[in-house]
């Protein structure tokens, strides 16, 4: 895990989303999910490439099921982009880096 | 070319069901008359089938279609395994380079562009694979195929007769779980590489569905 991607919990989630000065991409994941492991390095790269324009955070749904339920997460990875504290985009599933970057860059 | 009747294949499957993956791959090599190969794409867990296969035959040809769009980590993993296992690697590349294709057709088609993705697959994956199988002409084709990867595809088993290439397809890890492969990798101190994506695999699992209970909770929240 790079220092650019924080792990959020039920306690830290709301304040992290509302206090952010840039859009925030939340990666809902679990340790047993293969596609989540495949997208993790892509998110690390994007966190570095979009540093300062986008904040990327992770929520382990095994440990924080409340947040996952609240946002209707039914499959993982689900990546939700928050802008100004509100949901701007929801992306589900592994995808090529170029596709993910394009979707995210449209908002930053 | 030997003709595999359904009855024969069924008998083999029944017989092999209780055997270890190593015994299955040894059996497969014994059927091949010196013309077996293993195919790989260096995705997660492939280290296991490659390690297993070279236990049975050290110089077994390894057919690899390098479509040109692998993640860098996958290429490093391929190099590491090739060196460590002394693989007799047979890479087959498309007739057009990734740079050329990208310049003419733009980015890799997404899942929304079915026709584009099909064409991408045909040129960058299927043609080189068919060329490889034609040149290497195996009688036995060993794969890492597992039931858990494609639960919706019925009719697959450890052994099947592949009509496309006229070979006997053998999948020694067919009934193995991820956990069992984790154990295999750990036992043999093999690396695993999760940083992998194949854009041309339409039926590859891109997400993990959560339990029905989750779905209910989300609906009622």
Short mmCIF file of N, CA, C and O in Angstrom, two decimals, chain B residues 2 16 34 38 41 53 56 62 89 91 105 115 120 129 137 145 150 203 219:
data_model
loop_
_atom_site.label_atom_id
_atom_site.label_comp_id
_atom_site.label_asym_id
_atom_site.label_seq_id
_atom_site.Cartn_x
_atom_site.Cartn_y
_atom_site.Cartn_z
N UNK B 2 -5.54 -39.93 -33.28
CA UNK B 2 -6.41 -40.79 -32.47
C UNK B 2 -7.78 -40.17 -32.29
O UNK B 2 -7.91 -38.96 -32.20
N UNK B 16 -9.23 -40.37 -13.51
CA UNK B 16 -8.29 -39.32 -13.09
C UNK B 16 -8.82 -38.46 -11.95
O UNK B 16 -8.07 -37.74 -11.30
N UNK B 34 5.15 -37.80 -27.37
CA UNK B 34 6.19 -36.79 -27.51
C UNK B 34 5.69 -35.45 -28.01
O UNK B 34 6.48 -34.52 -28.23
N UNK B 38 2.06 -27.11 -23.10
CA UNK B 38 1.23 -26.41 -22.11
C UNK B 38 1.06 -24.99 -22.63
O UNK B 38 1.99 -24.41 -23.19
N UNK B 41 -0.83 -17.83 -20.12
CA UNK B 41 -0.91 -16.38 -20.35
C UNK B 41 -0.29 -15.63 -19.16
O UNK B 41 -0.41 -14.42 -19.07
N UNK B 53 3.95 -28.86 -14.95
CA UNK B 53 4.20 -29.42 -16.28
C UNK B 53 5.67 -29.77 -16.47
O UNK B 53 5.99 -30.84 -17.01
N UNK B 56 6.90 -33.06 -15.13
CA UNK B 56 6.61 -34.25 -15.93
C UNK B 56 7.51 -34.31 -17.18
O UNK B 56 7.88 -35.38 -17.62
N UNK B 62 6.09 -24.43 -24.15
CA UNK B 62 5.13 -23.56 -23.47
C UNK B 62 4.63 -22.54 -24.48
O UNK B 62 5.36 -21.62 -24.86
N UNK B 89 10.02 -21.76 -23.73
CA UNK B 89 8.95 -20.82 -24.07
C UNK B 89 8.83 -20.62 -25.57
O UNK B 89 9.82 -20.40 -26.26
N UNK B 91 6.89 -18.08 -27.66
CA UNK B 91 5.97 -16.94 -27.77
C UNK B 91 5.43 -16.81 -29.18
O UNK B 91 6.16 -17.00 -30.15
N UNK B 105 -6.52 2.06 -34.81
CA UNK B 105 -7.84 1.80 -34.22
C UNK B 105 -8.08 2.46 -32.87
O UNK B 105 -9.17 2.33 -32.33
N UNK B 115 -18.32 -5.67 -31.03
CA UNK B 115 -17.74 -5.96 -32.35
C UNK B 115 -16.25 -5.61 -32.35
O UNK B 115 -15.43 -6.36 -32.88
N UNK B 120 -10.53 -7.22 -32.07
CA UNK B 120 -9.27 -7.12 -31.30
C UNK B 120 -8.78 -8.51 -30.92
O UNK B 120 -7.62 -8.87 -31.14
N UNK B 129 -2.60 -17.57 -31.66
CA UNK B 129 -2.79 -18.84 -30.96
C UNK B 129 -3.00 -19.98 -31.95
O UNK B 129 -2.38 -21.05 -31.83
N UNK B 137 1.59 -28.28 -33.36
CA UNK B 137 0.79 -29.50 -33.63
C UNK B 137 0.79 -30.49 -32.46
O UNK B 137 1.23 -31.63 -32.59
N UNK B 145 -6.83 -24.61 -16.81
CA UNK B 145 -8.29 -24.42 -16.69
C UNK B 145 -8.82 -25.01 -15.38
O UNK B 145 -8.46 -26.12 -15.00
N UNK B 150 -14.90 -20.81 -14.45
CA UNK B 150 -16.01 -20.72 -15.40
C UNK B 150 -17.15 -21.62 -14.95
O UNK B 150 -17.47 -22.61 -15.61
N UNK B 203 -15.18 -13.35 -21.11
CA UNK B 203 -15.87 -14.09 -20.04
C UNK B 203 -15.06 -14.13 -18.75
O UNK B 203 -15.38 -14.87 -17.84
N UNK B 219 -30.83 -3.13 -0.30
CA UNK B 219 -32.16 -2.76 -0.78
C UNK B 219 -32.99 -2.18 0.36
O UNK B 219 -33.73 -1.22 0.18
#
